[in-house]
Coordinates of C-alpha atoms in Angstrom, one line a residue:
Chain A
X23 CA 0.1 -0.2 0.0
X24 CA 1.9 3.1 -0.9
X25 CA 0.1 5.4 1.1
X26 CA 1.6 4.4 3.9
X27 CA 5.2 4.9 2.5
X28 CA 6.6 8.6 3.5
X29 CA 6.8 11.1 1.1
X30 CA 9.7 13.0 -0.4
X31 CA 9.1 16.1 -2.6
X32 CA 12.1 16.7 -3.9
X33 CA 14.0 18.4 -7.4
X34 CA 16.7 16.2 -8.6
X35 CA 19.4 18.3 -9.0
X36 CA 19.1 20.2 -5.6
X37 CA 21.9 19.5 -3.4
X38 CA 19.9 19.3 -0.2
X39 CA 17.5 17.1 -1.6
X40 CA 20.0 14.8 -3.2
X41 CA 21.7 14.7 -0.1
X42 CA 18.0 13.3 1.7
X43 CA 17.7 10.9 -1.4
X44 CA 21.4 9.3 -0.7
X45 CA 20.4 8.9 2.9
X46 CA 17.2 7.5 2.3
X47 CA 18.9 4.7 -0.1
X48 CA 21.8 4.0 2.4
X49 CA 18.9 3.6 5.1
X50 CA 17.1 1.3 3.1
X51 CA 14.0 3.0 3.7
X52 CA 11.3 3.2 1.1
X53 CA 9.3 6.0 0.0
X54 CA 7.2 7.6 -2.5
X55 CA 8.9 10.4 -4.4
X56 CA 7.5 13.6 -5.9
X57 CA 9.4 15.2 -8.3
X58 CA 9.5 19.3 -8.7
X59 CA 11.3 21.1 -11.1
X60 CA 13.4 24.4 -11.1
X61 CA 11.2 27.4 -10.4
X62 CA 8.1 25.3 -10.0
X63 CA 5.8 26.5 -7.4
X64 CA 4.1 22.9 -6.2
X65 CA 1.0 23.8 -4.5
X66 CA 1.8 20.9 -1.9
X67 CA 5.1 22.3 -1.3
X68 CA 3.7 26.1 -0.8
X69 CA 1.4 24.5 1.8
X70 CA 3.6 22.3 3.5
X71 CA 6.6 24.6 3.8
X72 CA 6.4 28.2 4.9
X73 CA 9.9 28.8 3.0
X74 CA 8.0 27.0 0.0
X75 CA 11.0 25.0 -1.1
X76 CA 12.5 20.9 -1.4
X77 CA 12.8 18.9 0.0
X78 CA 9.6 18.3 2.3
X79 CA 9.4 15.0 3.7
X80 CA 6.0 13.9 5.1
X81 CA 6.0 10.7 7.0
X82 CA 2.4 10.2 8.3
X83 CA 1.4 13.4 10.5
X84 CA 5.1 14.7 10.4
X85 CA 5.8 16.7 8.1
X86 CA 9.5 18.2 8.0
X87 CA 11.2 20.9 5.3
X88 CA 14.6 21.3 6.3
X89 CA 16.9 19.1 4.8
X90 CA 19.2 18.7 8.2
X91 CA 16.4 18.4 10.3
X92 CA 15.3 15.5 7.9
X93 CA 18.1 13.8 8.1
X94 CA 18.1 14.2 11.9
X95 CA 14.3 12.4 11.7
X96 CA 15.9 9.6 10.0
X97 CA 18.6 8.8 12.3
X98 CA 16.5 9.4 15.3
X99 CA 16.5 6.0 16.9
X100 CA 18.2 2.5 16.1
X101 CA 19.1 3.8 12.2
X102 CA 21.7 6.5 13.9
X103 CA 24.5 4.3 14.1
X104 CA 24.1 3.5 10.2
X105 CA 25.2 7.3 9.3
X106 CA 26.6 8.6 12.4
X107 CA 29.6 7.5 14.1
X108 CA 29.7 5.6 17.5
X109 CA 31.0 8.5 19.6
X110 CA 29.6 12.0 20.4
X111 CA 32.7 13.7 19.6
X112 CA 32.3 12.1 16.3
X113 CA 29.3 12.4 15.6
X114 CA 29.7 16.4 16.1
X115 CA 32.3 16.2 13.5
X116 CA 30.3 14.5 10.7
X117 CA 27.4 16.9 11.8
X118 CA 30.0 19.4 11.4
X119 CA 31.2 18.2 7.9
X120 CA 27.4 18.1 7.2
X121 CA 27.1 21.8 8.4
X122 CA 30.3 23.1 6.0
X123 CA 28.8 21.4 3.2
X124 CA 25.3 23.4 3.5
X125 CA 26.7 26.4 4.5
X126 CA 30.3 26.8 2.9
X127 CA 30.4 24.4 0.0
X128 CA 27.5 25.5 -1.0
X129 CA 28.0 28.9 -1.1
X130 CA 30.8 28.8 -2.8
X131 CA 29.8 26.6 -6.0
X132 CA 26.6 29.0 -6.3
X133 CA 27.9 31.6 -9.0
X134 CA 29.3 29.2 -11.3
X135 CA 26.4 26.7 -10.8
X136 CA 23.5 29.6 -11.4
X137 CA 25.6 31.0 -14.1
X138 CA 26.6 27.8 -16.2
X139 CA 22.2 26.5 -15.4
X140 CA 20.6 29.7 -16.2
X141 CA 22.6 31.0 -19.5
X142 CA 23.9 30.0 -22.8
X143 CA 27.6 29.9 -22.5
X144 CA 28.2 33.3 -24.8
X145 CA 26.5 35.1 -21.6
X146 CA 28.4 33.9 -18.5
X147 CA 30.0 36.2 -16.3
X148 CA 33.3 35.1 -16.5
X149 CA 34.4 36.8 -13.1
X150 CA 31.3 35.3 -11.2
X151 CA 32.5 31.8 -12.2
X152 CA 36.3 32.5 -11.5
X153 CA 35.4 33.9 -8.1
X154 CA 33.2 30.8 -7.2
X155 CA 36.4 28.3 -8.6
X156 CA 38.4 30.1 -6.5
X157 CA 36.1 29.8 -3.3
X158 CA 35.6 25.9 -4.5
X159 CA 39.4 25.3 -4.2
X160 CA 39.6 26.6 -1.1
X161 CA 37.1 24.4 0.2
X162 CA 38.6 21.5 -1.3
X163 CA 42.0 22.4 0.2
X164 CA 40.3 22.5 3.5
X165 CA 38.2 18.9 2.6
X166 CA 41.2 17.4 1.5
X167 CA 43.0 18.4 4.9
X168 CA 40.4 17.2 7.0
X169 CA 40.1 13.8 5.2
X170 CA 44.2 13.3 5.0
X171 CA 44.1 9.3 4.0
X172 CA 41.4 8.1 5.6
X173 CA 38.3 6.6 3.5
X174 CA 35.8 8.3 4.9
X175 CA 35.8 11.8 6.5
X176 CA 34.6 10.3 9.9
X177 CA 35.4 7.0 10.9
X178 CA 32.4 5.6 8.4
X179 CA 30.6 6.8 5.7
X180 CA 28.2 9.1 7.0
X181 CA 25.9 12.0 6.4
X182 CA 29.3 14.0 5.7
X183 CA 29.4 11.7 2.8
X184 CA 25.7 12.2 1.8
X185 CA 26.1 16.2 1.8
X186 CA 29.5 16.4 0.4
X187 CA 28.7 13.5 -2.4
X188 CA 26.1 15.6 -4.1
X189 CA 27.9 18.9 -4.2
X190 CA 30.8 17.1 -5.5
X191 CA 28.3 15.3 -8.2
X192 CA 27.3 18.9 -8.9
X193 CA 30.6 20.8 -9.3
X194 CA 31.6 17.8 -11.8
X195 CA 28.7 18.3 -13.8
X196 CA 29.7 22.0 -14.1
X197 CA 32.9 21.3 -14.9
X198 CA 34.5 22.6 -11.4
X199 CA 37.0 19.4 -11.0
X200 CA 39.1 18.5 -8.3
X201 CA 42.5 19.7 -8.5
X202 CA 45.2 16.9 -9.5
X203 CA 47.3 17.7 -6.6
X204 CA 44.7 16.3 -4.2
X205 CA 44.7 12.8 -5.2
X206 CA 43.0 11.9 -1.7
X207 CA 40.0 13.6 -2.6
X208 CA 39.8 12.5 -6.1
X209 CA 40.2 9.1 -4.5
X210 CA 37.3 9.5 -2.0
X211 CA 35.1 11.0 -4.6
X212 CA 35.7 8.1 -6.7
X213 CA 34.9 5.7 -4.3
X214 CA 31.7 7.4 -3.6
X215 CA 30.4 7.9 -6.9
X216 CA 30.4 3.7 -7.0
X217 CA 28.2 3.5 -4.4
X218 CA 24.6 2.3 -5.3
X219 CA 23.1 5.2 -2.7
X220 CA 24.8 7.7 -5.5
X221 CA 24.2 5.9 -9.0
X222 CA 20.5 5.2 -8.1
X223 CA 19.8 9.0 -6.9
X224 CA 22.3 10.9 -9.6
X225 CA 20.3 13.1 -11.5
X226 CA 19.0 12.5 -15.1
X227 CA 20.1 15.6 -16.3
X228 CA 23.2 14.9 -15.2
X229 CA 23.8 11.6 -17.7
Chain B
X5 CA 40.1 23.2 37.7
X6 CA 39.4 25.5 35.3
X7 CA 41.4 24.0 32.7
X8 CA 39.2 20.9 32.7
X9 CA 36.2 22.6 31.8
X10 CA 34.7 23.4 28.0
X11 CA 35.2 26.8 26.8
X12 CA 33.1 28.9 24.7
X13 CA 34.1 31.7 22.4
X14 CA 31.2 34.1 22.1
X15 CA 29.8 37.8 21.5
X16 CA 27.3 38.8 23.7
X17 CA 25.0 40.1 21.5
X18 CA 25.2 37.2 18.5
X19 CA 22.2 35.3 18.6
X20 CA 23.8 32.3 17.7
X21 CA 26.1 32.7 20.7
X22 CA 23.4 33.7 22.9
X23 CA 21.4 30.2 21.8
X24 CA 23.6 28.2 23.0
X25 CA 24.4 29.8 26.6
X26 CA 20.6 29.5 27.1
X27 CA 21.0 26.2 26.7
X28 CA 24.4 25.8 28.5
X29 CA 22.5 27.5 31.4
X30 CA 19.2 25.5 31.2
X31 CA 21.2 22.0 31.0
X32 CA 23.6 23.4 34.1
X33 CA 26.8 22.6 32.4
X34 CA 29.9 24.5 33.6
X35 CA 32.0 26.3 31.1
X36 CA 34.5 28.8 31.0
X37 CA 33.8 31.8 29.0
X38 CA 35.8 34.0 26.7
X39 CA 34.0 37.0 25.1
X40 CA 34.8 38.7 21.7
X41 CA 33.5 42.0 20.2
X42 CA 31.8 42.9 16.8
X43 CA 34.0 42.6 14.5
X44 CA 37.1 41.5 16.8
X45 CA 39.3 38.5 14.6
X46 CA 40.0 36.6 18.0
X47 CA 43.2 34.4 17.0
X48 CA 42.1 31.3 18.7
X49 CA 38.7 31.5 16.6
X50 CA 40.8 32.4 13.4
X51 CA 42.4 29.2 14.2
X52 CA 40.0 26.8 15.4
X53 CA 37.0 27.8 13.1
X54 CA 37.6 27.9 9.2
X55 CA 34.6 30.5 9.1
X56 CA 36.8 32.2 11.8
X57 CA 32.9 33.5 13.6
X58 CA 31.7 32.3 17.0
X59 CA 30.2 30.4 18.6
X60 CA 33.0 27.9 19.1
X61 CA 32.9 25.5 21.5
X62 CA 36.0 23.8 23.0
X63 CA 35.6 20.3 24.9
X64 CA 39.0 18.8 25.4
X65 CA 40.0 17.6 22.2
X66 CA 36.3 18.7 20.6
X67 CA 36.1 21.7 18.8
X68 CA 32.7 22.6 17.7
X69 CA 32.2 25.9 15.7
X70 CA 28.6 25.5 14.5
X71 CA 25.7 26.7 16.6
X72 CA 23.3 24.1 15.7
X73 CA 26.1 21.0 15.9
X74 CA 26.9 22.7 19.3
X75 CA 23.6 22.3 20.4
X76 CA 23.1 18.8 19.2
X77 CA 26.6 17.7 20.8
X78 CA 25.3 19.1 24.3
X79 CA 22.0 17.3 24.2
X80 CA 24.0 13.9 22.6
X81 CA 23.1 11.5 25.9
X82 CA 21.2 11.4 28.8
X83 CA 20.7 15.4 28.5
X84 CA 18.5 15.2 25.4
X85 CA 15.4 15.0 27.1
X86 CA 16.1 18.2 29.3
X87 CA 15.6 20.3 26.0
X88 CA 14.2 17.9 23.2
X89 CA 10.5 16.3 23.5
X90 CA 10.3 12.6 24.1
X91 CA 9.1 11.5 20.3
X92 CA 11.0 11.7 17.1
X93 CA 8.3 13.1 15.7
X94 CA 7.9 16.2 18.3
X95 CA 12.3 16.2 18.0
X96 CA 11.5 17.3 14.9
X97 CA 9.0 20.1 15.3
X98 CA 11.7 21.2 17.8
X99 CA 14.9 21.0 15.2
X100 CA 12.4 22.5 12.8
X101 CA 11.7 25.5 14.8
X102 CA 15.1 25.8 15.7
X103 CA 16.2 26.2 12.3
X104 CA 13.3 28.7 11.5
X105 CA 14.7 30.7 14.3
X106 CA 18.2 30.6 12.2
X107 CA 17.6 30.6 8.9
X108 CA 13.9 32.9 8.5
X109 CA 13.9 34.8 11.8
X110 CA 17.3 36.0 11.6
X111 CA 17.5 36.9 7.9
X112 CA 14.2 38.7 8.5
X113 CA 15.6 41.0 11.6
X114 CA 19.2 41.6 10.0
X115 CA 18.2 44.7 8.2
X116 CA 16.9 46.5 11.4
X117 CA 19.5 45.3 13.5
X118 CA 22.5 46.1 11.1
X119 CA 21.1 49.6 10.4
X120 CA 20.4 50.5 13.6
X121 CA 23.3 49.0 15.5
X122 CA 25.7 50.4 12.9
X123 CA 24.9 53.9 12.8
X124 CA 23.2 57.2 14.3
X125 CA 19.3 57.5 14.2
X126 CA 19.9 60.4 11.4
X127 CA 21.9 58.2 8.6
X128 CA 19.4 54.7 9.4
X129 CA 18.0 53.8 5.9
X130 CA 14.4 53.7 6.7
X131 CA 13.4 51.7 3.7
X132 CA 15.8 48.7 4.9
X133 CA 14.3 49.2 8.4
X134 CA 10.5 48.9 7.4
X135 CA 11.2 46.1 5.0
X136 CA 12.8 44.2 7.8
X137 CA 10.0 44.9 10.1
X138 CA 7.4 43.8 7.6
X139 CA 9.5 40.4 7.6
X140 CA 10.0 40.3 11.3
X141 CA 6.0 40.7 11.4
X142 CA 5.3 37.7 9.3
X143 CA 7.7 35.8 10.8
X144 CA 6.0 36.3 14.5
X145 CA 2.0 35.6 12.5
X146 CA 3.7 32.0 11.9
X147 CA 5.3 31.9 15.2
X148 CA 1.9 32.8 16.9
X149 CA 0.1 30.1 14.5
X150 CA 2.7 27.6 15.8
X151 CA 2.4 28.2 19.5
X152 CA -1.4 28.4 19.9
X153 CA -2.4 28.3 23.4
X154 CA 0.8 26.1 24.3
X155 CA 3.0 27.5 27.1
X156 CA 6.1 26.1 24.8
X157 CA 6.1 25.5 20.8
X158 CA 6.6 22.0 21.8
X159 CA 5.4 20.1 24.5
X160 CA 8.3 21.1 26.7
X161 CA 10.9 24.0 27.0
X162 CA 13.2 23.0 24.2
X163 CA 16.1 24.3 21.9
X164 CA 13.0 26.2 19.6
X165 CA 13.1 28.4 23.0
X166 CA 16.8 28.6 23.3
X167 CA 16.9 30.0 19.4
X168 CA 13.9 32.1 19.7
X169 CA 14.3 33.8 23.2
X170 CA 17.6 34.8 21.8
X171 CA 15.8 36.5 18.8
X172 CA 13.1 38.0 20.6
X173 CA 15.4 39.2 23.1
X174 CA 17.2 41.6 20.3
X175 CA 14.2 42.4 18.7
X176 CA 13.0 43.9 21.7
X177 CA 16.2 46.2 22.1
X178 CA 16.0 47.1 18.8
X179 CA 12.5 48.2 19.3
X180 CA 10.9 45.6 17.0
X181 CA 7.8 44.7 19.4
X182 CA 5.5 42.1 19.3
X183 CA 2.0 43.4 17.5
X184 CA -0.5 43.5 20.2
X185 CA -3.3 41.7 18.7
X186 CA -0.4 38.6 19.2
X187 CA -1.1 38.1 22.8
X188 CA -0.1 34.4 22.8
X189 CA 3.4 35.1 21.7
X190 CA 3.7 38.1 24.2
X191 CA 2.6 35.8 27.1
X192 CA 5.5 33.2 25.9
X193 CA 8.1 36.0 25.6
X194 CA 7.0 37.6 29.0
X195 CA 7.3 34.1 30.5
X196 CA 10.8 33.3 29.0
X197 CA 12.1 36.4 29.6
X198 CA 11.5 35.5 33.7
X199 CA 13.8 32.3 33.3
X200 CA 17.3 32.3 34.6
X201 CA 18.9 31.1 32.0
X202 CA 17.2 34.2 29.8
X203 CA 18.5 36.7 32.4
X204 CA 21.6 35.2 33.3
X205 CA 22.8 35.3 29.9
X206 CA 21.0 38.8 29.2
X207 CA 23.7 41.3 27.1
X208 CA 24.7 43.6 29.3
X209 CA 25.1 46.0 25.8
X210 CA 21.1 45.7 26.4
X211 CA 20.5 47.0 29.9

């Protein structure tokens, strides 16, 4: 019965939605998804979320409209250990990286994504794109430092990967490559790209 | 021994810091505090936080530099029930309100706070202030609707109050009053103002 499944309203190439979708697959949670398009004002989303944006997650009487809160909700209970490390200290590291992805990496990439998504190449504002590329490279330097020679940013695949893999997937599509000298970050991303949770949620428009 | 206490770097009139300080008092956590000033680039903060801003919380080897992540860290364990409700559904509501305070109420108030804080009254941009006052009133309409006739936004004093009381405290100082028709919000704020956690963290500059 489809009606008992939780519902996710999402946009395929929205990094906040992609992060939640990766987490849902990793957690093996069955859900119904309703895709919206860029610029679309879906009436359900407008009604359910005072900010009017996706993702919105509806589970019975519970409506959640903030990607980080959706993730905390999915992990509230026995599933926690699947995407959060085993100690409060390491959980705070995973949450910090998740937050860094949302509040620093996202704004860094915004300039180049918005220019390239919205306009033909002849109309791109090159200065905006270069500024964004510089900010993205600074983020990657910081991330490469945090990653070191570890397989994941924390001691396991975590919400840090859910958030960051979506950002790196979008960056790759818009030709914002990982610098060659950051071999650890390249390795991390290549491994992440192979995961079923990434493959199965990859935006169709990116293929 | 002061050296074993966790340390909070903060600015007294920063709403993100104030929220954390209210939570620390509510949770009865002893800590050492290091006050910074608006515009100050404190060398510890620059070193500890890639964003360079307060609050920063240091507990042994763990450094956390995002207010919402600090709060989750403080509540990670037996203290959770002190500031988060008893079910996943209600916890998500508390987290949503916390997020709404950070990402909607904060930006709504920014215009009027920044104008009034930075300039003499003769130089205020009245249009900026009016736009901000309108956004703040819209937030309050939404909040009054969520509050209804309850004592707290959730079924207990929660992180929603920690976040929102700090915003209302700042709004009051900058003369952004609660409209008279929102009696439930007035009552909620008057009760919150009486709490020792609010009183003891009230910014000295606001008195």
